[in-house]
mmCIF file of C-alpha atoms and ligand atoms in Angstrom:
data_model
loop_
_atom_site.group_PDB
_atom_site.id
_atom_site.type_symbol
_atom_site.label_atom_id
_atom_site.label_comp_id
_atom_site.label_asym_id
_atom_site.label_seq_id
_atom_site.Cartn_x
_atom_site.Cartn_y
_atom_site.Cartn_z
ATOM 1 C CA UNK K 1 1.146 14.934 18.498
ATOM 2 C CA UNK K 2 -1.606 15.979 16.121
ATOM 3 C CA UNK K 3 -0.623 16.849 12.587
ATOM 4 C CA UNK K 4 -2.238 18.509 9.827
ATOM 5 C CA UNK K 5 -1.414 18.110 6.096
ATOM 6 C CA UNK K 6 0.593 20.741 4.265
ATOM 7 C CA UNK K 7 -1.058 22.670 1.376
ATOM 8 C CA UNK K 8 0.690 21.594 -1.925
ATOM 9 C CA UNK K 9 -0.819 24.363 -4.168
ATOM 10 C CA UNK K 10 0.380 24.082 -7.726
ATOM 11 C CA UNK K 11 3.060 21.326 -6.839
ATOM 12 C CA UNK K 12 3.176 18.618 -9.517
ATOM 13 C CA UNK K 13 2.743 15.176 -8.318
ATOM 14 C CA UNK K 14 3.051 11.845 -10.191
ATOM 15 C CA UNK K 15 1.452 8.737 -8.873
ATOM 16 C CA UNK K 16 2.640 5.494 -10.454
ATOM 17 C CA UNK K 17 -0.090 2.774 -9.883
ATOM 18 C CA UNK K 18 -2.484 5.741 -9.324
ATOM 19 C CA UNK K 19 -5.640 3.830 -10.510
ATOM 20 C CA UNK K 20 -5.187 1.307 -7.667
ATOM 21 C CA UNK K 21 -6.166 1.324 -4.033
ATOM 22 C CA UNK K 22 -3.374 3.389 -2.259
ATOM 23 C CA UNK K 23 -2.595 5.442 -5.337
ATOM 24 C CA UNK K 24 -6.130 6.586 -6.045
ATOM 25 C CA UNK K 25 -6.823 7.485 -2.449
ATOM 26 C CA UNK K 26 -3.572 9.425 -2.506
ATOM 27 C CA UNK K 27 -4.798 11.331 -5.642
ATOM 28 C CA UNK K 28 -8.063 12.303 -3.879
ATOM 29 C CA UNK K 29 -5.980 13.707 -0.915
ATOM 30 C CA UNK K 30 -3.486 15.564 -3.131
ATOM 31 C CA UNK K 31 -6.201 17.190 -5.107
ATOM 32 C CA UNK K 32 -7.789 18.278 -1.921
ATOM 33 C CA UNK K 33 -4.692 20.068 -0.803
ATOM 34 C CA UNK K 34 -4.092 21.903 -4.208
ATOM 35 C CA UNK K 35 -1.612 19.620 -5.943
ATOM 36 C CA UNK K 36 -1.643 19.052 -9.759
ATOM 37 C CA UNK K 37 -1.844 15.332 -9.947
ATOM 38 C CA UNK K 38 -0.809 12.967 -12.901
ATOM 39 C CA UNK K 39 -1.434 9.351 -12.788
ATOM 40 C CA UNK K 40 0.587 6.687 -14.663
ATOM 41 C CA UNK K 41 -0.836 3.232 -14.411
ATOM 42 C CA UNK K 42 -0.420 0.163 -16.721
ATOM 43 C CA UNK K 43 -3.748 -1.264 -15.949
ATOM 44 C CA UNK K 44 -2.660 -4.756 -15.449
ATOM 45 C CA UNK K 45 -4.986 -7.518 -14.137
ATOM 46 C CA UNK K 46 -5.503 -8.863 -11.515
ATOM 47 C CA UNK K 47 -4.337 -5.667 -9.688
ATOM 48 C CA UNK K 48 -6.488 -3.139 -8.313
ATOM 49 C CA UNK K 49 -6.773 -0.536 -11.142
ATOM 50 C CA UNK K 50 -10.242 0.796 -11.430
ATOM 51 C CA UNK K 51 -11.431 4.078 -13.154
ATOM 52 C CA UNK K 52 -14.167 4.188 -10.557
ATOM 53 C CA UNK K 53 -11.374 5.040 -8.078
ATOM 54 C CA UNK K 54 -11.076 8.445 -9.687
ATOM 55 C CA UNK K 55 -14.596 9.088 -10.567
ATOM 56 C CA UNK K 56 -15.091 12.140 -8.296
ATOM 57 C CA UNK K 57 -11.693 13.842 -9.404
ATOM 58 C CA UNK K 58 -11.455 12.585 -13.049
ATOM 59 C CA UNK K 59 -11.531 16.198 -14.344
ATOM 60 C CA UNK K 60 -8.860 17.306 -11.915
ATOM 61 C CA UNK K 61 -6.126 14.710 -12.596
ATOM 62 C CA UNK K 62 -4.386 13.777 -15.781
ATOM 63 C CA UNK K 63 -4.096 9.935 -16.593
ATOM 64 C CA UNK K 64 -1.680 8.187 -18.814
ATOM 65 C CA UNK K 65 -1.661 4.434 -19.596
ATOM 66 C CA UNK K 66 2.019 3.789 -18.853
ATOM 67 C CA UNK K 67 4.169 0.983 -17.560
ATOM 68 C CA UNK K 68 7.008 1.594 -15.084
ATOM 69 C CA UNK K 69 9.013 -0.729 -17.126
ATOM 70 C CA UNK K 70 8.851 1.458 -20.241
ATOM 71 C CA UNK K 71 11.758 3.840 -20.363
ATOM 72 C CA UNK K 72 10.327 6.265 -22.716
ATOM 73 C CA UNK K 73 7.025 6.558 -20.993
ATOM 74 C CA UNK K 74 8.762 6.972 -17.634
ATOM 75 C CA UNK K 75 11.013 9.676 -19.004
ATOM 76 C CA UNK K 76 7.887 11.578 -20.214
ATOM 77 C CA UNK K 77 6.036 11.002 -16.938
ATOM 78 C CA UNK K 78 8.701 12.189 -14.350
ATOM 79 C CA UNK K 79 9.709 15.506 -16.221
ATOM 80 C CA UNK K 80 8.763 18.552 -14.376
ATOM 81 C CA UNK K 81 7.489 16.652 -11.347
ATOM 82 C CA UNK K 82 7.966 18.029 -7.720
ATOM 83 C CA UNK K 83 6.846 14.753 -5.965
ATOM 84 C CA UNK K 84 6.675 11.181 -7.219
ATOM 85 C CA UNK K 85 4.604 8.686 -5.211
ATOM 86 C CA UNK K 86 5.720 5.229 -6.399
ATOM 87 C CA UNK K 87 2.759 2.952 -5.905
ATOM 88 C CA UNK K 88 2.941 0.719 -9.032
ATOM 89 C CA UNK K 89 3.727 -2.980 -8.244
ATOM 90 C CA UNK K 90 3.043 -6.640 -8.621
ATOM 91 C CA UNK K 91 1.084 -6.942 -5.401
ATOM 92 C CA UNK K 92 0.307 -10.616 -4.787
ATOM 93 C CA UNK K 93 2.357 -12.593 -2.418
ATOM 94 C CA UNK K 94 0.987 -15.854 -3.872
ATOM 95 C CA UNK K 95 1.569 -14.817 -7.494
ATOM 96 C CA UNK K 96 5.144 -13.846 -6.678
ATOM 97 C CA UNK K 97 5.843 -17.398 -5.805
ATOM 98 C CA UNK K 98 4.096 -18.898 -8.925
ATOM 99 C CA UNK K 99 5.612 -16.397 -11.351
ATOM 100 C CA UNK K 100 8.709 -14.943 -9.728
ATOM 101 C CA UNK K 101 10.038 -13.634 -12.924
ATOM 102 C CA UNK K 102 7.020 -11.215 -13.462
ATOM 103 C CA UNK K 103 7.588 -9.985 -9.912
ATOM 104 C CA UNK K 104 11.283 -9.286 -10.551
ATOM 105 C CA UNK K 105 10.340 -7.618 -13.747
ATOM 106 C CA UNK K 106 7.928 -5.287 -12.350
ATOM 107 C CA UNK K 107 9.067 -4.892 -8.791
ATOM 108 C CA UNK K 108 12.863 -4.731 -9.399
ATOM 109 C CA UNK K 109 13.411 -3.771 -13.045
ATOM 110 C CA UNK K 110 10.415 -1.440 -13.199
ATOM 111 C CA UNK K 111 11.513 0.360 -10.231
ATOM 112 C CA UNK K 112 14.888 0.829 -11.657
ATOM 113 C CA UNK K 113 13.576 2.040 -14.932
ATOM 114 C CA UNK K 114 11.592 4.684 -12.868
ATOM 115 C CA UNK K 115 14.600 5.689 -10.996
ATOM 116 C CA UNK K 116 16.849 5.971 -13.915
ATOM 117 C CA UNK K 117 14.269 8.235 -15.477
ATOM 118 C CA UNK K 118 14.325 10.467 -12.397
ATOM 119 C CA UNK K 119 18.230 10.547 -12.558
ATOM 120 C CA UNK K 120 18.120 11.694 -16.128
ATOM 121 C CA UNK K 121 15.119 13.895 -16.252
ATOM 122 C CA UNK K 122 13.799 14.776 -12.760
ATOM 123 C CA UNK K 123 16.614 14.749 -10.293
ATOM 124 C CA UNK K 124 14.979 17.451 -8.164
ATOM 125 C CA UNK K 125 11.945 15.533 -7.555
ATOM 126 C CA UNK K 126 11.269 13.817 -4.125
ATOM 127 C CA UNK K 127 10.251 10.128 -4.354
ATOM 128 C CA UNK K 128 8.053 8.240 -1.896
ATOM 129 C CA UNK K 129 8.307 4.622 -2.287
ATOM 130 C CA UNK K 130 5.324 2.334 -1.211
ATOM 131 C CA UNK K 131 7.318 -0.358 0.771
ATOM 132 C CA UNK K 132 5.767 -3.134 2.588
ATOM 133 C CA UNK K 133 5.746 -4.931 5.937
ATOM 134 C CA UNK K 134 6.384 -8.138 3.839
ATOM 135 C CA UNK K 135 9.991 -7.024 3.472
ATOM 136 C CA UNK K 136 10.473 -7.938 7.141
ATOM 137 C CA UNK K 137 9.161 -11.526 7.243
ATOM 138 C CA UNK K 138 8.787 -13.334 10.688
ATOM 139 C CA UNK K 139 9.507 -11.231 13.682
ATOM 140 C CA UNK K 140 12.224 -11.857 16.273
ATOM 141 C CA UNK K 141 10.763 -9.308 18.678
ATOM 142 C CA UNK K 142 7.630 -7.337 18.988
ATOM 143 C CA UNK K 143 6.795 -4.642 18.545
ATOM 144 C CA UNK K 144 9.276 -4.464 15.796
ATOM 145 C CA UNK K 145 11.097 -1.278 14.920
ATOM 146 C CA UNK K 146 13.415 -0.047 12.052
ATOM 147 C CA UNK K 147 16.345 -1.883 13.614
ATOM 148 C CA UNK K 148 14.655 -5.277 13.114
ATOM 149 C CA UNK K 149 16.430 -7.515 10.614
ATOM 150 C CA UNK K 150 14.687 -8.248 7.255
ATOM 151 C CA UNK K 151 13.953 -11.880 6.354
ATOM 152 C CA UNK K 152 11.259 -11.884 3.762
ATOM 153 C CA UNK K 153 9.330 -15.126 3.424
ATOM 154 C CA UNK K 154 8.205 -14.655 -0.259
ATOM 155 C CA UNK K 155 9.626 -13.341 -3.539
ATOM 156 C CA UNK K 156 7.284 -10.318 -3.377
ATOM 157 C CA UNK K 157 8.750 -9.311 0.032
ATOM 158 C CA UNK K 158 12.298 -9.940 -1.222
ATOM 159 C CA UNK K 159 11.907 -7.894 -4.377
ATOM 160 C CA UNK K 160 10.100 -5.086 -2.625
ATOM 161 C CA UNK K 161 13.086 -4.992 -0.152
ATOM 162 C CA UNK K 162 15.437 -4.724 -3.136
ATOM 163 C CA UNK K 163 13.444 -1.882 -4.653
ATOM 164 C CA UNK K 164 13.507 -0.036 -1.399
ATOM 165 C CA UNK K 165 17.218 -0.248 -1.366
ATOM 166 C CA UNK K 166 17.483 0.992 -5.046
ATOM 167 C CA UNK K 167 15.524 4.118 -3.861
ATOM 168 C CA UNK K 168 17.854 4.609 -0.878
ATOM 169 C CA UNK K 169 20.860 4.080 -3.259
ATOM 170 C CA UNK K 170 19.660 6.723 -5.581
ATOM 171 C CA UNK K 171 19.337 9.088 -2.584
ATOM 172 C CA UNK K 172 22.867 8.404 -1.223
ATOM 173 C CA UNK K 173 24.794 8.012 -4.593
ATOM 174 C CA UNK K 174 22.906 10.642 -6.720
ATOM 175 C CA UNK K 175 21.285 12.930 -4.271
ATOM 176 C CA UNK K 176 17.838 12.076 -5.608
ATOM 177 C CA UNK K 177 15.693 12.547 -2.398
ATOM 178 C CA UNK K 178 13.831 9.321 -1.718
ATOM 179 C CA UNK K 179 12.045 7.731 1.224
ATOM 180 C CA UNK K 180 10.277 4.477 1.779
ATOM 181 C CA UNK K 181 7.271 3.732 4.033
ATOM 182 C CA UNK K 182 6.896 0.123 4.990
ATOM 183 C CA UNK K 183 3.071 -0.076 4.710
ATOM 184 C CA UNK K 184 1.121 -2.427 6.986
ATOM 185 C CA UNK K 185 -1.997 -4.337 6.115
ATOM 186 C CA UNK K 186 -4.219 -1.607 4.846
ATOM 187 C CA UNK K 187 -7.985 -1.581 4.299
ATOM 188 C CA UNK K 188 -10.544 0.977 3.248
ATOM 189 C CA UNK K 189 -12.386 2.487 0.360
ATOM 190 C CA UNK K 190 -11.237 1.765 -3.288
ATOM 191 C CA UNK K 191 -9.671 -1.438 -2.752
ATOM 192 C CA UNK K 192 -10.145 -4.270 -5.294
ATOM 193 C CA UNK K 193 -12.666 -6.772 -4.007
ATOM 194 C CA UNK K 194 -12.809 -9.096 -7.030
ATOM 195 C CA UNK K 195 -10.564 -11.855 -5.560
ATOM 196 C CA UNK K 196 -8.756 -12.972 -2.459
ATOM 197 C CA UNK K 197 -5.205 -12.742 -3.696
ATOM 198 C CA UNK K 198 -4.313 -9.629 -1.715
ATOM 199 C CA UNK K 199 -6.153 -6.957 0.379
ATOM 200 C CA UNK K 200 -7.595 -9.849 2.535
ATOM 201 C CA UNK K 201 -9.524 -7.686 4.941
ATOM 202 C CA UNK K 202 -11.347 -6.014 2.162
ATOM 203 C CA UNK K 203 -12.165 -9.290 0.579
ATOM 204 C CA UNK K 204 -13.537 -10.394 3.940
ATOM 205 C CA UNK K 205 -15.828 -7.288 3.993
ATOM 206 C CA UNK K 206 -17.264 -8.347 0.633
ATOM 207 C CA UNK K 207 -18.062 -11.844 1.893
ATOM 208 C CA UNK K 208 -19.589 -10.516 5.124
ATOM 209 C CA UNK K 209 -21.660 -8.064 3.276
ATOM 210 C CA UNK K 210 -22.924 -10.787 0.886
ATOM 211 C CA UNK K 211 -23.863 -12.838 4.045
ATOM 212 C CA UNK K 212 -21.237 -15.548 3.149
ATOM 213 C CA UNK K 213 -18.924 -17.584 5.157
ATOM 214 C CA UNK K 214 -15.226 -16.431 5.690
ATOM 215 C CA UNK K 215 -12.708 -19.115 5.927
ATOM 216 C CA UNK K 216 -10.002 -18.583 8.591
ATOM 217 C CA UNK K 217 -6.854 -20.572 8.208
ATOM 218 C CA UNK K 218 -5.582 -22.468 11.213
ATOM 219 C CA UNK K 219 -6.969 -21.123 14.474
ATOM 220 C CA UNK K 220 -6.698 -17.497 13.582
ATOM 221 C CA UNK K 221 -4.689 -16.619 16.706
ATOM 222 C CA UNK K 222 -1.769 -14.938 14.749
ATOM 223 C CA UNK K 223 -1.700 -11.247 15.415
ATOM 224 C CA UNK K 224 -1.764 -8.499 12.788
ATOM 225 C CA UNK K 225 -1.619 -4.718 12.651
ATOM 226 C CA UNK K 226 -4.138 -2.921 10.342
ATOM 227 C CA UNK K 227 -4.106 0.731 9.110
ATOM 228 C CA UNK K 228 -6.879 2.599 7.583
ATOM 229 C CA UNK K 229 -6.183 3.999 4.180
ATOM 230 C CA UNK K 230 -6.489 7.645 4.986
ATOM 231 C CA UNK K 231 -3.785 7.329 7.647
ATOM 232 C CA UNK K 232 -1.486 5.615 5.156
ATOM 233 C CA UNK K 233 -2.054 8.365 2.598
ATOM 234 C CA UNK K 234 -1.341 11.040 5.155
ATOM 235 C CA UNK K 235 2.007 9.422 6.039
ATOM 236 C CA UNK K 236 2.987 9.425 2.400
ATOM 237 C CA UNK K 237 2.267 13.183 2.022
ATOM 238 C CA UNK K 238 4.102 13.985 5.274
ATOM 239 C CA UNK K 239 7.022 11.942 4.181
ATOM 240 C CA UNK K 240 6.940 13.698 0.735
ATOM 241 C CA UNK K 241 7.259 17.276 2.206
ATOM 242 C CA UNK K 242 9.781 16.590 4.814
ATOM 243 C CA UNK K 243 13.598 16.808 4.249
ATOM 244 C CA UNK K 244 14.245 14.692 7.344
ATOM 245 C CA UNK K 245 12.757 11.559 5.694
ATOM 246 C CA UNK K 246 15.394 11.676 2.875
ATOM 247 C CA UNK K 247 17.297 8.362 2.517
ATOM 248 C CA UNK K 248 15.345 6.719 5.297
ATOM 249 C CA UNK K 249 12.621 4.255 5.648
ATOM 250 C CA UNK K 250 9.753 4.164 8.185
ATOM 251 C CA UNK K 251 7.455 1.487 9.683
ATOM 252 C CA UNK K 252 3.687 2.294 9.694
ATOM 253 C CA UNK K 253 1.661 0.671 12.408
ATOM 254 C CA UNK K 254 -1.724 1.022 14.088
ATOM 255 C CA UNK K 255 -0.742 0.737 17.848
ATOM 256 C CA UNK K 256 -3.398 -1.902 17.996
ATOM 257 C CA UNK K 257 -2.246 -5.677 17.881
ATOM 258 C CA UNK K 258 -5.311 -7.673 17.038
ATOM 259 C CA UNK K 259 -5.701 -11.346 16.552
ATOM 260 C CA UNK K 260 -6.702 -12.281 12.965
ATOM 261 C CA UNK K 261 -9.720 -14.049 14.381
ATOM 262 C CA UNK K 262 -10.787 -10.908 16.232
ATOM 263 C CA UNK K 263 -10.282 -8.861 12.931
ATOM 264 C CA UNK K 264 -12.733 -11.242 11.295
ATOM 265 C CA UNK K 265 -15.171 -10.876 14.151
ATOM 266 C CA UNK K 266 -15.059 -7.164 13.925
ATOM 267 C CA UNK K 267 -15.715 -7.292 10.152
ATOM 268 C CA UNK K 268 -18.778 -9.549 10.719
ATOM 269 C CA UNK K 269 -20.168 -7.345 13.382
ATOM 270 C CA UNK K 270 -19.679 -4.167 11.436
ATOM 271 C CA UNK K 271 -21.348 -5.555 8.490
ATOM 272 C CA UNK K 272 -24.184 -7.127 10.432
ATOM 273 C CA UNK K 273 -23.946 -10.305 8.326
ATOM 274 C CA UNK K 274 -21.600 -13.127 7.361
ATOM 275 C CA UNK K 275 -20.067 -15.985 9.395
ATOM 276 C CA UNK K 276 -16.650 -17.714 9.758
ATOM 277 C CA UNK K 277 -15.181 -21.167 9.802
ATOM 278 C CA UNK K 278 -11.883 -22.442 10.740
ATOM 279 C CA UNK K 279 -10.165 -24.565 8.000
ATOM 280 C CA UNK K 280 -6.602 -26.117 7.735
ATOM 281 C CA UNK K 281 -3.826 -23.917 6.273
ATOM 282 C CA UNK K 282 -3.514 -24.512 2.417
ATOM 283 C CA UNK K 283 0.068 -25.468 1.788
ATOM 284 C CA UNK K 284 1.002 -22.533 -0.433
ATOM 285 C CA UNK K 285 -0.194 -20.065 2.318
ATOM 286 C CA UNK K 286 1.382 -21.881 5.149
ATOM 287 C CA UNK K 287 4.843 -21.864 3.368
ATOM 288 C CA UNK K 288 4.898 -18.027 3.453
ATOM 289 C CA UNK K 289 2.992 -17.352 6.651
ATOM 290 C CA UNK K 290 4.800 -15.037 9.075
ATOM 291 C CA UNK K 291 3.257 -15.685 12.415
ATOM 292 C CA UNK K 292 2.616 -12.711 14.670
ATOM 293 C CA UNK K 293 3.079 -9.189 13.188
ATOM 294 C CA UNK K 294 3.102 -5.982 15.223
ATOM 295 C CA UNK K 295 5.293 -2.880 14.842
ATOM 296 C CA UNK K 296 5.978 0.360 16.561
ATOM 297 C CA UNK K 297 5.475 3.652 14.663
ATOM 298 C CA UNK K 298 7.604 5.627 17.030
ATOM 299 C CA UNK K 299 10.163 6.634 14.452
ATOM 300 C CA UNK K 300 7.804 8.209 11.949
ATOM 301 C CA UNK K 301 5.869 9.901 14.879
ATOM 302 C CA UNK K 302 8.962 11.317 16.373
ATOM 303 C CA UNK K 303 10.542 12.529 13.076
ATOM 304 C CA UNK K 304 7.598 13.390 10.816
ATOM 305 C CA UNK K 305 4.736 13.843 13.423
ATOM 306 C CA UNK K 306 2.470 11.171 11.859
ATOM 307 C CA UNK K 307 0.119 8.871 13.909
ATOM 308 C CA UNK K 308 -2.738 6.824 12.963
ATOM 309 C CA UNK K 309 -5.991 8.716 13.593
ATOM 310 C CA UNK K 310 -8.627 6.176 12.612
ATOM 311 C CA UNK K 311 -9.717 3.356 14.918
ATOM 312 C CA UNK K 312 -10.594 -0.053 13.530
ATOM 313 C CA UNK K 313 -14.252 0.444 14.364
ATOM 314 C CA UNK K 314 -14.430 3.906 12.711
ATOM 315 C CA UNK K 315 -12.421 2.661 9.578
ATOM 316 C CA UNK K 316 -14.674 -0.365 9.256
ATOM 317 C CA UNK K 317 -17.755 1.756 9.392
ATOM 318 C CA UNK K 318 -16.570 4.183 6.724
ATOM 319 C CA UNK K 319 -15.295 1.310 4.501
ATOM 320 C CA UNK K 320 -18.589 -0.636 4.749
ATOM 321 C CA UNK K 321 -20.713 2.402 4.068
ATOM 322 C CA UNK K 322 -18.574 3.075 0.859
ATOM 323 C CA UNK K 323 -19.115 -0.583 -0.432
ATOM 324 C CA UNK K 324 -22.715 -0.781 0.430
ATOM 325 C CA UNK K 325 -23.255 2.322 -1.787
ATOM 326 C CA UNK K 326 -20.840 1.393 -4.574
ATOM 327 C CA UNK K 327 -20.568 -2.436 -4.696
ATOM 328 C CA UNK K 328 -21.488 -2.602 -8.342
ATOM 329 C CA UNK K 329 -18.252 -0.785 -9.208
ATOM 330 C CA UNK K 330 -16.075 -3.178 -7.142
ATOM 331 C CA UNK K 331 -17.393 -6.806 -7.598
HETATM 332 N N1 NAD V 1 -2.590 -2.563 0.223
HETATM 333 C C1 NAD V 1 -1.732 -2.835 1.207
HETATM 334 O O1 NAD V 1 -2.130 -3.509 2.162
HETATM 335 C C2 NAD V 1 -0.292 -2.723 0.925
HETATM 336 C C3 NAD V 1 0.492 -2.934 1.975
HETATM 337 C C4 NAD V 1 2.001 -2.763 1.875
HETATM 338 C C5 NAD V 1 2.562 -2.199 0.630
HETATM 339 N N2 NAD V 1 1.648 -1.939 -0.376
HETATM 340 C C6 NAD V 1 2.205 -1.428 -1.618
HETATM 341 O O2 NAD V 1 1.345 -0.209 -1.966
HETATM 342 C C7 NAD V 1 1.427 -0.112 -3.452
HETATM 343 C C8 NAD V 1 0.046 -0.013 -4.038
HETATM 344 O O3 NAD V 1 -0.670 -1.153 -3.717
HETATM 345 P P1 NAD V 1 -2.215 -1.192 -3.723
HETATM 346 O O4 NAD V 1 -2.744 -2.105 -2.528
HETATM 347 O O5 NAD V 1 -2.704 0.025 -4.012
HETATM 348 O O6 NAD V 1 -2.389 -2.240 -5.063
HETATM 349 P P2 NAD V 1 -3.365 -2.057 -6.191
HETATM 350 O O7 NAD V 1 -3.245 -3.290 -6.992
HETATM 351 O O8 NAD V 1 -4.619 -1.594 -5.785
HETATM 352 O O9 NAD V 1 -2.627 -0.924 -7.092
HETATM 353 C C9 NAD V 1 -1.451 -1.129 -7.749
HETATM 354 C C10 NAD V 1 -1.567 -0.405 -9.193
HETATM 355 O O10 NAD V 1 -0.335 -0.621 -9.801
HETATM 356 C C11 NAD V 1 -0.575 -0.799 -11.162
HETATM 357 N N3 NAD V 1 0.527 -1.350 -11.757
HETATM 358 C C12 NAD V 1 0.957 -2.765 -11.686
HETATM 359 N N4 NAD V 1 2.001 -2.947 -12.271
HETATM 360 C C13 NAD V 1 2.333 -1.718 -13.009
HETATM 361 C C14 NAD V 1 3.349 -1.360 -13.856
HETATM 362 N N5 NAD V 1 4.282 -2.235 -14.365
HETATM 363 N N6 NAD V 1 3.411 -0.151 -14.270
HETATM 364 C C15 NAD V 1 2.445 0.722 -13.887
HETATM 365 N N7 NAD V 1 1.362 0.507 -13.069
HETATM 366 C C16 NAD V 1 1.389 -0.903 -12.564
HETATM 367 C C17 NAD V 1 -1.942 -1.676 -11.202
HETATM 368 O O11 NAD V 1 -2.489 -1.569 -12.397
HETATM 369 C C18 NAD V 1 -2.616 -1.014 -10.038
HETATM 370 O O12 NAD V 1 -3.594 0.015 -10.379
HETATM 371 C C19 NAD V 1 2.280 -1.324 -3.862
HETATM 372 O O13 NAD V 1 3.611 -0.953 -4.169
HETATM 373 C C20 NAD V 1 2.187 -2.342 -2.756
HETATM 374 O O14 NAD V 1 3.260 -3.165 -2.774
HETATM 375 C C21 NAD V 1 0.282 -2.141 -0.307
#
C-alpha cells in the first residue's frame, strides 16, 4: 500500500530533541509539508545535537534551548502546539548501565515532566513518542510483533519502556492522545559520527569512509533490522495525524533481516573503502547483547498505511553522499 504524507499547513509542531538525528530530520520533513516547527533541545553531550542539522531550515524553525526535565520550560514549549514529537532522550545503552540515575532522570522523570506540561497546558495536542526496539530485549520468536513480551536487557531499554507506558497512561487516564513507535536501528543523514556509543551503523560509515578497520564483535552472525531515516520520519508523521494510533504502540521494521556481518560488508562496499576484523565481545557489550532481532511491521502497515520505502543499498548511497560532502560538520 503506497502512502503519501498529509499536508500540515499552519499546524504547530514541537520537536523535543529536535537538534538530534531523528528530530532534525523530522523538522526538515515537517517544514516541507507546511508545518510551523519549534525545536526544544537541551544540547547535552555526547548526544547527537548539532546546529548543522538544521542549517538549511534555520530561518523556518524556532529553537529554544530547553530541557525536558525543566517544568517551566516545558510549560512554555507545549502551549498552543497541535503535535508534539518527543525525541529527547539519553540514548546510549552503555551509558545507561554506567550512569543509570542520569538515564532515569532524563528518560523517566523528563518524560513525566513533559506529559504533565501537556496535561496542564496542551491537552489537545497529539504526542508521538520515539520508543525503541531496545524495550523488547531478546526475542522468543521471529519476526516479533506487538504481542511479543518485553524483556529489556539494559537500563535504557527498561526506562524507555516505562516512558512509553507513561505516554499510554496519559492517553487512557486523561484523554491526551499519544502513540509510541518502537524505532529500529536507524541510519542516515544527520546522525552524530563523533563516537561509537550509539548509532553504530553511522559510526561504521565514518570508519569506512576514512579507510579504517571496523571491529566486529564475535562472529557477526547475529541478525538485525535497519531502517533508513526518512522512512522512520514518515512513520512518525503518519502516526501523528491518525486517530487510529491513539493509545497504541507500533513496531517499525524493514522487512529485510540481515546478518550484522553482511551490514558491515554492505557499508564497506558502498563506501568503496575500509576493512573489517572479527574481535572478541567486550564484557560490557556482551552483557546487554540481545542476539538476533527482526520484527514484522504489519500492524503499522495495516492501520496507518506505512511501509519502508528505502532499500539498504539506496539508503547507504544517500547517506554516504551526504557525509562525503559534509564530513567537516560531523566529525
Ligand atoms: N537512532 C536510533 O537508531 C534510535 C532507535 C530507537 C529509538 N530512538 C529514539 O529516538 C529518539 C531520538 O534519538 P536520536 O537517534 O535522534 O538521538 P540524538 O542523540 O541524535 O538526539 C537526541 C537529542 O535529544 C537531546 N536531549 C537529550 N537529553 C535532553 C533533555 N533532557 N532535554 C532536551 N533535549 C535533550 C540531545 O541534545 C539530542 O539533540 C530518542 O528518544 C531515542 O531513544 C533512536
